[in-house]
Short mmCIF file of C-alpha atoms and ligand atoms in Angstrom, two decimals:
data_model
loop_
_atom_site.label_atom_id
_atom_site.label_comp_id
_atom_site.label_asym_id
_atom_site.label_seq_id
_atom_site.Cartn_x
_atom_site.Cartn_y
_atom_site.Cartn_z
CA UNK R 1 120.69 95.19 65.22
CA UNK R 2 118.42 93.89 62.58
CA UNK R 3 117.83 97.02 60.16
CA UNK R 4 114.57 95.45 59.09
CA UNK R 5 112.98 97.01 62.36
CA UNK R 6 110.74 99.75 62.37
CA UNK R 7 112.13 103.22 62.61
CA UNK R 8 110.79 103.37 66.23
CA UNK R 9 112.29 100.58 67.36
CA UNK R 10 115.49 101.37 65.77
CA UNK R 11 115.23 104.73 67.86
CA UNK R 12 115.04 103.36 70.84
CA UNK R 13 117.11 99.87 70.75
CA UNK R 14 119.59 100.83 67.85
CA UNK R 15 123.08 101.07 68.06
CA UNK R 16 124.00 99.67 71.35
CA UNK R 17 123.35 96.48 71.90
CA UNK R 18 124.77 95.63 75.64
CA UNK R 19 126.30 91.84 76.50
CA UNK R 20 125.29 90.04 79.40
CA UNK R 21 126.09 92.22 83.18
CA UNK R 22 127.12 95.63 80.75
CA UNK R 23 125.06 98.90 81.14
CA UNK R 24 121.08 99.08 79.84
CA UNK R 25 121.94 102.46 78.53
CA UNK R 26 124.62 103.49 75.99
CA UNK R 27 127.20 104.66 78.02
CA UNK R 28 129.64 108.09 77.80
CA UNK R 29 133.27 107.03 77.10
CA UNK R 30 134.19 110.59 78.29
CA UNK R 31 137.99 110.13 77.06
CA UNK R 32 140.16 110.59 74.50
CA UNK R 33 142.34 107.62 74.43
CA UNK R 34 142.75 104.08 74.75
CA UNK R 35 145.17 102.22 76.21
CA UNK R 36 147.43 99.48 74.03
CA UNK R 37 149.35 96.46 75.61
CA UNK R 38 152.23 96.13 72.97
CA UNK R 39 153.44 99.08 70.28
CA UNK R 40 152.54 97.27 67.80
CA UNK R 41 148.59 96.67 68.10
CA UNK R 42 148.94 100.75 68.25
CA UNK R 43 150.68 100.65 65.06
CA UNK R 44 148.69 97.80 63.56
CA UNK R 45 145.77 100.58 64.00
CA UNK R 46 147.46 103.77 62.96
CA UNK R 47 148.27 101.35 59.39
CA UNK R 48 144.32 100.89 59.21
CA UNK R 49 145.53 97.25 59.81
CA UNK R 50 143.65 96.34 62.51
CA UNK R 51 139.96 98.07 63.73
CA UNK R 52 139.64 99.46 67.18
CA UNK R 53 139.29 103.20 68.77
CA UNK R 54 142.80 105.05 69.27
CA UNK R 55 142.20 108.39 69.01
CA UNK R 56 138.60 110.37 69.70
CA UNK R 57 139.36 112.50 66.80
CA UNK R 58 139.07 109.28 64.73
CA UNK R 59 136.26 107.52 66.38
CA UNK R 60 135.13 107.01 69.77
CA UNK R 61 132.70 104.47 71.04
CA UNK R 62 130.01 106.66 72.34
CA UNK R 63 130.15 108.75 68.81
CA UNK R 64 129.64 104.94 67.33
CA UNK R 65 126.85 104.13 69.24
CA UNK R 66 125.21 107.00 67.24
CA UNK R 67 126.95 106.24 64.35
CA UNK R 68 125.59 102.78 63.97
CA UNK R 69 122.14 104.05 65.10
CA UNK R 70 121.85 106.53 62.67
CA UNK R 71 123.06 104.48 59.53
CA UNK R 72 120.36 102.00 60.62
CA UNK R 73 117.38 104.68 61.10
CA UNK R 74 118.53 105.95 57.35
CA UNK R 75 119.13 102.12 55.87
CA UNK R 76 122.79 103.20 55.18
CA UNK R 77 125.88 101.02 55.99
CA UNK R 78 127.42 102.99 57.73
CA UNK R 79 127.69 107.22 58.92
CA UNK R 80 130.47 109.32 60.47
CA UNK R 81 129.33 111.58 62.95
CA UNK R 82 130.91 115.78 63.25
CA UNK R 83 130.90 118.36 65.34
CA UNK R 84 127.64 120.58 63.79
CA UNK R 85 125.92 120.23 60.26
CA UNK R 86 128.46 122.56 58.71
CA UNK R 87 131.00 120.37 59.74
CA UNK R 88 129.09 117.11 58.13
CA UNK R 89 128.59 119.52 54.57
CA UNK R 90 132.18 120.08 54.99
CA UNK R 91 133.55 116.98 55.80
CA UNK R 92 131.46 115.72 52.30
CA UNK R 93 132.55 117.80 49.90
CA UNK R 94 136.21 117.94 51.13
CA UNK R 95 135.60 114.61 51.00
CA UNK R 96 134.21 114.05 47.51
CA UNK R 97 136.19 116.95 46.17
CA UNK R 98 139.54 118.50 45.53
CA UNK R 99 140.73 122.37 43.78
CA UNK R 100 139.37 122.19 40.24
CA UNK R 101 135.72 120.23 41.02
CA UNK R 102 132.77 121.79 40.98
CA UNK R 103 129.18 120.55 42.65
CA UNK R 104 125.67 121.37 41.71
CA UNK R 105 122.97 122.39 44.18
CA UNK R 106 119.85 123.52 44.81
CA UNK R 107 119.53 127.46 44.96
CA UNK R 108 116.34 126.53 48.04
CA UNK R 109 118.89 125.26 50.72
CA UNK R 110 120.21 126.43 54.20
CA UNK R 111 121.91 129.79 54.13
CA UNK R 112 124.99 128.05 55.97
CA UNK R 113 125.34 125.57 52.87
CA UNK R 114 124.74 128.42 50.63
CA UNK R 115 127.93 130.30 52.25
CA UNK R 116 129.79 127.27 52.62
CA UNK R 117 129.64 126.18 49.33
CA UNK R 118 129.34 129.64 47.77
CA UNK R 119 132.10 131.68 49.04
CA UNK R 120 134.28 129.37 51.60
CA UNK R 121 134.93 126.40 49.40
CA UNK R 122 134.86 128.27 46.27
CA UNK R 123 138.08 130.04 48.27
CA UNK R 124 139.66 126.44 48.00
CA UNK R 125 138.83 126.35 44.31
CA UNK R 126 135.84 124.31 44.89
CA UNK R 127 133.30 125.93 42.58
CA UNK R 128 129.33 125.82 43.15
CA UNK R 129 126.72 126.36 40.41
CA UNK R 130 123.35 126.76 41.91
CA UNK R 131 120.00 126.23 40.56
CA UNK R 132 116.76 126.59 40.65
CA UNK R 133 115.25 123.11 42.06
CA UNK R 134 112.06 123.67 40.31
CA UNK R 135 113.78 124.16 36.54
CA UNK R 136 113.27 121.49 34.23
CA UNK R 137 115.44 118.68 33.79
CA UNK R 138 117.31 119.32 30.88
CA UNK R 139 118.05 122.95 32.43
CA UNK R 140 119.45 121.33 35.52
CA UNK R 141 121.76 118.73 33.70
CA UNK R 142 122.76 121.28 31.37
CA UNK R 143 124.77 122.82 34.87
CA UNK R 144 126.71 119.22 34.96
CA UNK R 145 130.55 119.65 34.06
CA UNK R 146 133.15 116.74 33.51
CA UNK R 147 134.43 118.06 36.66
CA UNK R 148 131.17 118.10 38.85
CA UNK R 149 131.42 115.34 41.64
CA UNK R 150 128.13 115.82 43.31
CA UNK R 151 124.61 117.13 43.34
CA UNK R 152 123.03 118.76 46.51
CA UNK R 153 119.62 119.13 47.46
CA UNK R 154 118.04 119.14 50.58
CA UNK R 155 114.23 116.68 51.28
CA UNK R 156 112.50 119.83 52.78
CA UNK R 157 114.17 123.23 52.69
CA UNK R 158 114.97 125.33 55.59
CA UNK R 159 113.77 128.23 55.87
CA UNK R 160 111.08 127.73 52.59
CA UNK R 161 110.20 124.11 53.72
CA UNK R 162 109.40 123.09 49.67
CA UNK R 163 110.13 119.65 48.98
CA UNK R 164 112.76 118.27 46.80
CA UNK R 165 111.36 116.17 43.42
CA UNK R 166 113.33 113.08 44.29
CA UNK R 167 112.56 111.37 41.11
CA UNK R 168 114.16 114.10 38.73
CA UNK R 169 117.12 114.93 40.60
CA UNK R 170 118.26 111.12 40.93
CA UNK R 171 117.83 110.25 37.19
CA UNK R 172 120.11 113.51 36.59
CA UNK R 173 122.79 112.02 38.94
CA UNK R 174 122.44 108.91 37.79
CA UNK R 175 122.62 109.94 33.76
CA UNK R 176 125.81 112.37 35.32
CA UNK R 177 127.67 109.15 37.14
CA UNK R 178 127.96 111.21 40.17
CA UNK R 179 125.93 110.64 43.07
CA UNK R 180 122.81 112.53 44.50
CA UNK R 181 123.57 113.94 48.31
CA UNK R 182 120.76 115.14 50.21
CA UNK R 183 120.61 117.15 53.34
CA UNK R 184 117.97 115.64 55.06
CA UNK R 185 117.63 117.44 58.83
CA UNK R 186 114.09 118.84 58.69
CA UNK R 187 112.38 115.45 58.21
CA UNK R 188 114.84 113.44 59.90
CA UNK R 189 114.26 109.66 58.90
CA UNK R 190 111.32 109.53 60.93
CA UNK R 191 109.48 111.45 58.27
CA UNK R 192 111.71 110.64 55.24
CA UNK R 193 114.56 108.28 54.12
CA UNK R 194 115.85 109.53 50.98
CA UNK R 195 117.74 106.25 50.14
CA UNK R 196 114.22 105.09 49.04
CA UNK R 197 114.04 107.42 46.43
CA UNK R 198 117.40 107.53 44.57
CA UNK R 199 119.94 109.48 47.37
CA UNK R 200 123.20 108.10 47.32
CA UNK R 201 124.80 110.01 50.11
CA UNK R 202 122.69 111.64 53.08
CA UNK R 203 123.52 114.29 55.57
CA UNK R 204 121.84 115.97 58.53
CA UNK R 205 122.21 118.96 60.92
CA UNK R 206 121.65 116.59 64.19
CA UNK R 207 121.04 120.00 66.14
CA UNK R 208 117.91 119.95 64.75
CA UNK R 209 114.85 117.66 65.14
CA UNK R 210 117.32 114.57 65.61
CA UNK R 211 118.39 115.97 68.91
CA UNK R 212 115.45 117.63 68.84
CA UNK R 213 115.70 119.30 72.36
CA UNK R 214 117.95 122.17 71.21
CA UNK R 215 121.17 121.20 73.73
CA UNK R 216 123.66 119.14 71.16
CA UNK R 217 124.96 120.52 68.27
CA UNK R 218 126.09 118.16 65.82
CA UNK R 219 126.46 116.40 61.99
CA UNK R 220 126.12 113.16 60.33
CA UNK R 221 127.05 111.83 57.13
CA UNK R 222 125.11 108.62 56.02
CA UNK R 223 126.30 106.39 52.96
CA UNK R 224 123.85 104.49 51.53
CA UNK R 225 127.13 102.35 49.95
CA UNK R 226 125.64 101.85 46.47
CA UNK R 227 127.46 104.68 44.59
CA UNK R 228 130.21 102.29 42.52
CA UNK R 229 133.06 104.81 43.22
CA UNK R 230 135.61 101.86 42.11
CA UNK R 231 133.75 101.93 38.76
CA UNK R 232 133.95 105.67 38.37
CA UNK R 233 137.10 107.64 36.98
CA UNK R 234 136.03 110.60 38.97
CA UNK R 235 136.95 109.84 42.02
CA UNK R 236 141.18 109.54 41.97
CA UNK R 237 141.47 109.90 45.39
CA UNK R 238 139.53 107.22 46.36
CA UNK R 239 140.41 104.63 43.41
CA UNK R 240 144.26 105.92 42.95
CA UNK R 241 147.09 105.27 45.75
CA UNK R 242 147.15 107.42 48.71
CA UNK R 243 150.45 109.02 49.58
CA UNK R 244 149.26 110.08 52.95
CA UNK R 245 148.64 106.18 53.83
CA UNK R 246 151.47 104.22 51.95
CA UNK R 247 149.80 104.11 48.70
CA UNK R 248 146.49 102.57 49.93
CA UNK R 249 144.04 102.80 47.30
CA UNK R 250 140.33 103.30 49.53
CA UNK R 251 138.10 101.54 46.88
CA UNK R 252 140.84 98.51 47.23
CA UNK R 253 140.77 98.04 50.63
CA UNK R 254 137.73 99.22 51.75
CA UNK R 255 135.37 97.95 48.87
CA UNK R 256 131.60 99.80 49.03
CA UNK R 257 133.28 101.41 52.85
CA UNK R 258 135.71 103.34 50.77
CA UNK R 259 134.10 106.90 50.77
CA UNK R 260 133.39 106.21 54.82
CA UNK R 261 137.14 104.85 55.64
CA UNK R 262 138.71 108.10 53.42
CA UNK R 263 136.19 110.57 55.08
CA UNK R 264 137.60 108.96 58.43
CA UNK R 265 140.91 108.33 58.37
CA UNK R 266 141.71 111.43 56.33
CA UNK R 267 139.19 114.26 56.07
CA UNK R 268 138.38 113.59 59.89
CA UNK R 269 142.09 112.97 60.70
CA UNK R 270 143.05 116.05 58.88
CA UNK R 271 140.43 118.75 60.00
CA UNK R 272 139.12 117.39 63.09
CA UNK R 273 135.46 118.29 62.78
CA UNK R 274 134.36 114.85 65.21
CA UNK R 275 131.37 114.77 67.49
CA UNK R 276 132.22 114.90 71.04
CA UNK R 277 131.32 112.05 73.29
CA UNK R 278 129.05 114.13 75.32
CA UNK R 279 127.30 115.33 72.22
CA UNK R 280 126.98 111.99 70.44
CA UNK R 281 125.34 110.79 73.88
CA UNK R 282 123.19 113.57 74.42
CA UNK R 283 121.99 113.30 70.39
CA UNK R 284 121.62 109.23 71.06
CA UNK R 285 119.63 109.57 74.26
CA UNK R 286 117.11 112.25 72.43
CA UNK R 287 116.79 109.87 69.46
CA UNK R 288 115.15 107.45 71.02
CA UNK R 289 111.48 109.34 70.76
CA UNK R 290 112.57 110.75 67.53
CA UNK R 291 109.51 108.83 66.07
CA UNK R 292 107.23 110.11 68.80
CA UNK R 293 108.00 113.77 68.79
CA UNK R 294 108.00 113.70 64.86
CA UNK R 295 104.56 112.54 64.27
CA UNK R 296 103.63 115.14 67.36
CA UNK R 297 105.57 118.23 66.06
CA UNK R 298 103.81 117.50 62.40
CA UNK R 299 100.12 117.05 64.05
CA UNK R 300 100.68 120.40 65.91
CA UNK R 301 102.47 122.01 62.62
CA UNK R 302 99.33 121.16 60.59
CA UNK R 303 96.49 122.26 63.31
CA UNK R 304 98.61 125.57 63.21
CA UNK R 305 98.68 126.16 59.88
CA UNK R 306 94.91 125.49 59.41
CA UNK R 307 94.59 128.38 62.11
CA UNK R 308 96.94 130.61 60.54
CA UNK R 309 95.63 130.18 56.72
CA UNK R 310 91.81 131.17 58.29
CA UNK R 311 92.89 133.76 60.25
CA UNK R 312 92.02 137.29 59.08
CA UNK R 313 94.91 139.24 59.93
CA UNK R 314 97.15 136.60 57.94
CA UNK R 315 98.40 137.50 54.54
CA UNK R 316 99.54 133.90 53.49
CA UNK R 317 100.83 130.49 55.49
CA UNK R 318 103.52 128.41 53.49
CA UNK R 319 103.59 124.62 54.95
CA UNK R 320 103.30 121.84 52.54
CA UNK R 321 100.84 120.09 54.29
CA UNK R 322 98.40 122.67 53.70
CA UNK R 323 96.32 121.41 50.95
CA UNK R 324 96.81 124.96 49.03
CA UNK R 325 100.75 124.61 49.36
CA UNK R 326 102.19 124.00 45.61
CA UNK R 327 104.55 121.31 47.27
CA UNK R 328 101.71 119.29 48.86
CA UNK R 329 101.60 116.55 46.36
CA UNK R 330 105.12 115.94 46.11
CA UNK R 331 104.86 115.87 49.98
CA UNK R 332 102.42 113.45 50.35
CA UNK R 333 104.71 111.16 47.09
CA UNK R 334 107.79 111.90 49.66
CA UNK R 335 107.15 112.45 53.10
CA UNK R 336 105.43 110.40 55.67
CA UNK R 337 104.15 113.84 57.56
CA UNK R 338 105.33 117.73 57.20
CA UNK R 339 107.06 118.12 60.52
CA UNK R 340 107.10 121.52 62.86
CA UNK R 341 108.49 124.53 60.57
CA UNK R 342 106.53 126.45 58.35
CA UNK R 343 106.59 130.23 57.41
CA UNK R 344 103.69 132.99 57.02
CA UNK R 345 103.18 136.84 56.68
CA UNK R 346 100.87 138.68 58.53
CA UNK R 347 99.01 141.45 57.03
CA UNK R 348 100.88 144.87 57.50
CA UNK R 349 104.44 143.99 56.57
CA UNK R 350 107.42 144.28 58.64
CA UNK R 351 106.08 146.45 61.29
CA UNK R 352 102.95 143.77 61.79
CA UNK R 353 105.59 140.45 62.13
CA UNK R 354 107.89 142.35 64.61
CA UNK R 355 104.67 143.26 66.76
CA UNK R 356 103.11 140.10 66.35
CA UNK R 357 106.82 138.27 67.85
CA UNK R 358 107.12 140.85 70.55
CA UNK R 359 103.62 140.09 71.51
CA UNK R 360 104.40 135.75 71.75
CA UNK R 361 104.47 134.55 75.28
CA UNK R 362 105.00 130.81 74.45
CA UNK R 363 107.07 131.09 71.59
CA UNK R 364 110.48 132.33 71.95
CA UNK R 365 112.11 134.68 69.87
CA UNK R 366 115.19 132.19 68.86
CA UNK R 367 117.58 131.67 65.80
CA UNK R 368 117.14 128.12 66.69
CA UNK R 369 114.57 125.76 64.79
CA UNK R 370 113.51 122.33 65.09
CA UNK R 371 113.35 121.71 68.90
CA UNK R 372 110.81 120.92 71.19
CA UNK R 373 109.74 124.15 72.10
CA UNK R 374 107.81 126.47 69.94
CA UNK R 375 109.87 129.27 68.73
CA UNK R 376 109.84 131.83 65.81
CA UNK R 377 112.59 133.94 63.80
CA UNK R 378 112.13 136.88 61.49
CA UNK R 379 114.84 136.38 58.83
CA UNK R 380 114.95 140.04 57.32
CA UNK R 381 116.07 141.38 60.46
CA UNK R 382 118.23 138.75 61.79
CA UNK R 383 119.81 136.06 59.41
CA UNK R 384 119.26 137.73 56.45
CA UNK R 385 119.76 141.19 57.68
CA UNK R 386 123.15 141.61 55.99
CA UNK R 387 121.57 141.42 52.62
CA UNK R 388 119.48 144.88 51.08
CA UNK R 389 115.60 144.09 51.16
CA UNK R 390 115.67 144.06 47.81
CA UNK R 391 117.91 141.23 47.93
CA UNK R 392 116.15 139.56 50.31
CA UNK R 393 112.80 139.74 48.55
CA UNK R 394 115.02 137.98 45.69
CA UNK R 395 115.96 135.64 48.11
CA UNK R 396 112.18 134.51 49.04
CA UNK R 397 113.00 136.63 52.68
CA UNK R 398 109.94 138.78 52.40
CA UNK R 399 109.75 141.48 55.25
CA UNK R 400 106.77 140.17 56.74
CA UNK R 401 107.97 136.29 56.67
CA UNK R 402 107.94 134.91 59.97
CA UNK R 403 109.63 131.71 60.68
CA UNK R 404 107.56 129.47 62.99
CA UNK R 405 108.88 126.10 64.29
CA UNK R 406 106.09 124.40 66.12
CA UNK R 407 107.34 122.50 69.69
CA UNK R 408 105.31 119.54 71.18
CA UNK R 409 103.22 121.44 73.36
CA UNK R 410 99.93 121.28 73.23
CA UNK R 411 98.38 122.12 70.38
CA UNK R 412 95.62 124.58 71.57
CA UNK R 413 98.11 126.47 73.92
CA UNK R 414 100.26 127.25 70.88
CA UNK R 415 97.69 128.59 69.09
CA UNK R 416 96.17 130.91 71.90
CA UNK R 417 99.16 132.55 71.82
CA UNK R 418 99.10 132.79 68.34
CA UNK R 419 95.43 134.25 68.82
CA UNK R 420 96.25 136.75 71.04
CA UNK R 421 99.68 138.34 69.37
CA UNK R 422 97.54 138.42 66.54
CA UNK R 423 94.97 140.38 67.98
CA UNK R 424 97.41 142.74 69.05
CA UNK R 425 98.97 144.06 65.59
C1 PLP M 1 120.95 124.06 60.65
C2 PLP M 1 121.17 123.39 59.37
C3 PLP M 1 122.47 123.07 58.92
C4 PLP M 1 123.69 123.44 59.72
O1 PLP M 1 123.69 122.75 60.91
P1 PLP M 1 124.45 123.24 62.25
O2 PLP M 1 124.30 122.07 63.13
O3 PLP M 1 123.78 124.49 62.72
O4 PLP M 1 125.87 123.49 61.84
C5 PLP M 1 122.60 122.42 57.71
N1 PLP M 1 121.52 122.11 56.96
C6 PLP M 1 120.27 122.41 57.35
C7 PLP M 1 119.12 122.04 56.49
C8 PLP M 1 120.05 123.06 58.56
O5 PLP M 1 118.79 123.37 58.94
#
């Protein structure tokens, strides 16, 4: 399909594009094989010889469909789908990295990335150094090492929703030679496409806004294809022969596909983190009023936040589309709207939020965020419970903070029951 389309129409018409007499609707190849006439077309496509689906751990054609949709909505070339987000964080950096690298991130991103590149790859010898997004420039590409492969930031932080300053962290990766990844799940393309602004590599956590109806989990990789890994020397395993596949060399065969055909046909082959059909056609289905229900769940967002910053029995209301937010410029430079998730603190601390969120009739107590339903999460005593409140105030995981992720209901029913918890506490 013709990527110059809008991001709406790529929702809805992207990715499958059905031939005269086949289905309207993408349909579920629910299997995990495919059936060969002689041994050798088989073998032609285990020797990356030929292209065609042999095994679902390696690609199937209902996880393409997605695939090719996503890579479109994000103006990449091409994406591998995975089984969650954690799987599409790990399938990058085992895919860019090796025992002796090292990566640079943001210190403001998911606590799942923070743990996966913190304490489970640094297990494999992977080593993080995390900073402070906000530092200046020179402090953050003083953290670069001759061994550093990759940068990490994510467009709009989850759960402290502050947005990423595109322009500084690309002219680091591009002064480094090493290419800028960004986790983009909370705006989703609708609201963002970091390949506009300097992002080499993009990733997402599908489970969120993409599916958007909280019943897929799921991961995508993106690859913008303009990182010149052949021209790099830091990258041997993608420029130097591969034992594993007869001495291939990726950037040889493969060209600007390299780091998508390795990811594949090794990181994929190897650990097995792929999307499941019914997943990647549950996520595909959803996708198709992505536009629709982003521009919705960031009207709501703001009307809530206006309620929240005016009401008396609220301490303080972080979304950066409030016009008192410290990220709202670099919003409005980045980010077409704010979508649903935003945090505040009601006045009386811990006690107060726990009240307030036993007192919600809409909004569900979940650990979920980012779906069509309005729900809410108090970190300190759930995902950051494990940590002593005196880390978790170092943390930004104040006791009072409230995690709100505003659903496409309607807008004035959200905030009654906002009203009325409120008036309880
Ligand atoms: C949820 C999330 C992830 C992890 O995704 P799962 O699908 O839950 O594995 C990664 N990054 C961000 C920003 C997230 O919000």
């Amino acid at each position: 399909m013709d990527n110059n389309y809008h991001i709406e129409t790529i929702s809805v018409q992207g990715g499958w594009e059905p031939k005269n007499g086949e289905p309207r609707v993408a349909p579920i190849v629910q299997s995990t094989t495919y059936k060969y006439e002689t041994a050798q077309e088989l073998a032609d496509l285990f020797d990356l010889k030929a292209a065609g689906h042999f095994y679902t751990r390696l690609s199937n054609p209902t996880v393409e469909f997605l695939e090719r949709k996503m890579a479109a909505l994000c103006g990449g070339i091409g994406s591998i789908a995975t089984s969650s987000g954690q799987g599409a964080t790990s399938l990058l950096a085992l895919n860019l990295c090796s025992a002796g690298d090292h990566i640079v991130s943001s210190d403001t991103i998911y606590g799942g990335s923070t743990n996966l590149l913190g304490h489970s790859l640094a297990k494999l010898g992977i080593e993080t150094t995390f900073v402070n997004q906000d530092a200046p420039e020179s402090e953050i590409a003083a953290a670069i090492r001759p061994e550093t492969k990759f940068i990490f930031v994510e467009t709009l932080s989850n759960p402290s929703v502050k947005v990423v300053d595109f322009d500084k962290f690309s002219r680091i990766a591009k002064a480094a030679g090493i290419p800028l990844v960004v986790d983009n799940t909370f705006p989703t393309p609708a609201l963002c496409r970091p390949f506009d602004f300097g992002a080499n590599i993009v990733t997402h956590s599908t489970s969120k806004f993409a599916d958007g109806h909280a019943s897929a989990l799921g991961g995508i990789v993106v690859d913008k294809g303009d990182f010149d890994f052949a021209a790099s020397d830091k990258f041997p395993a993608l420029t130097t022969p591969d034992e594993s596949y007869h001495g291939m060399v990726y950037t040889k065969t493969f060209g600007k596909f390299a780091f998508l055909a390795k990811a594949r046909t090794h990181v994929m082959r190897d650990f097995g983190m792929m999307m499941a059909p019914m997943n990647a056609w549950i996520t595909n289905m959803n996708l198709e009023t992505l536009a629709l229900r982003m521009e919705r769940h960031s009207y709501n967002a703001q009307k809530v936040a206006e309620f929240l910053e005016s009401h008396p029995k609220v301490e303080w209301v972080n979304y950066p589309g409030l016009k008192s937010s410290p990220e709202h410029e670099r919003a409005k430079k980045y980010l077409k709207a704010c979508g649903g998730v935003m945090t505040f603190g009601p006045k009386g601390g811990r006690a107060a939020a726990e009240k307030l969120m036993d007192n919600l009739k809409l909004a569900a107590i979940v650990c979920h965020v980012a779906d069509a339903r309005t729900g809410v999460l108090h970190p300190a005593s759930t995902t950051h419970r494990q940590l002593s409140e005196k880390e978790q105030i170092s943390t930004g995981i104040l006791p009072e903070l409230i995690r709100l992720s505003v659903g496409i209901e309607h807008v004035d029913d959200i905030i009654a029951d906002l009203d009325q918890a409120l008036a309880k506490i």
